[in-house]
Every structure is written in structure tokens, then in C-alpha cells.
Amino acid sequence: MMVRYEIGDIVKMKKSHPCGSDRWEITRTGIDFRLKCLGCDHYVMIPRPKFEKAVKEILERKESIE
């Protein structure tokens, strides 16, 4: 089963960022993911296969308005 990631979700990665944080906010999805480090506000782009291997867990889901 494929996990569905949404913009605004907070994920925990297996490896931490050099600033020490391992929490990231998803700001773009698609073939590539754009992530914002919640420790230092640095942005990175990661290809989908690498992102899916690196995610440890989803900490918070974006609230959907329906």
C-alpha cells in the first residue's frame, strides 16, 4: 500500500539535518518533494524514491477542509 503525502504534513526522517532537527514540513509533492526543515527553515528538494525510503513516520497530518 502506498502512503499518501499531502502538503503541510510533518514527517520525521531517518537521518537528521545538520542543524540537529529530524522534523520536516512537506511544501511540494509530485515527482520531487520540497521539504522545509522545522529546525532552521532550510528548504531541500528530494526525488520521490529517495524521500519514501528516508521517511520514518508521519508526525502530523494536515487538516483537510471538507
XYZ file of C-alpha atoms in Angstrom:
66
model
C 0.000 0.000 0.000
C 1.335 3.400 -0.990
C 1.278 6.137 1.642
C -0.310 9.394 0.517
C 1.599 12.533 1.484
C -0.053 15.960 1.462
C 1.320 19.493 1.515
C 1.508 20.612 5.134
C 2.215 17.154 6.611
C 5.023 16.975 9.186
C 7.319 13.959 8.761
C 10.213 12.525 10.730
C 13.205 11.430 8.654
C 15.641 8.596 9.452
C 18.646 10.932 9.371
C 18.690 14.360 10.984
C 19.565 17.648 9.280
C 22.960 19.196 10.165
C 21.104 21.661 12.432
C 20.009 18.669 14.557
C 16.311 18.549 13.638
C 14.712 15.477 12.066
C 11.264 17.075 11.581
C 10.285 18.354 8.118
C 7.201 20.017 6.627
C 6.173 18.944 3.115
C 5.756 22.045 0.924
C 5.568 20.371 -2.519
C 4.645 16.886 -3.737
C 4.941 15.123 -7.069
C 7.954 13.540 -8.730
C 10.101 15.554 -6.300
C 9.322 16.591 -2.739
C 10.204 20.000 -1.357
C 10.746 19.925 2.386
C 11.227 22.664 4.951
C 13.392 21.874 7.980
C 11.475 22.847 11.116
C 14.719 23.477 12.989
C 16.342 26.099 10.749
C 13.785 26.822 7.942
C 16.138 25.436 5.252
C 14.461 24.039 2.100
C 15.572 20.916 0.222
C 14.296 19.085 -2.877
C 14.346 15.270 -2.770
C 13.300 12.810 -5.517
C 10.227 10.721 -4.554
C 12.028 7.328 -4.300
C 14.716 8.755 -2.003
C 12.089 10.587 0.085
C 9.949 7.454 0.539
C 12.995 5.482 1.751
C 14.085 8.270 4.111
C 10.735 8.863 5.878
C 10.500 7.192 9.271
C 6.977 8.291 10.234
C 4.303 10.922 9.698
C 4.063 13.003 12.868
C 1.174 15.308 11.920
C -1.339 15.252 9.102
C -2.596 18.430 7.500
C -6.211 19.064 8.424
C -8.417 18.733 5.357
C -11.290 21.148 4.897
C -14.392 19.301 3.748
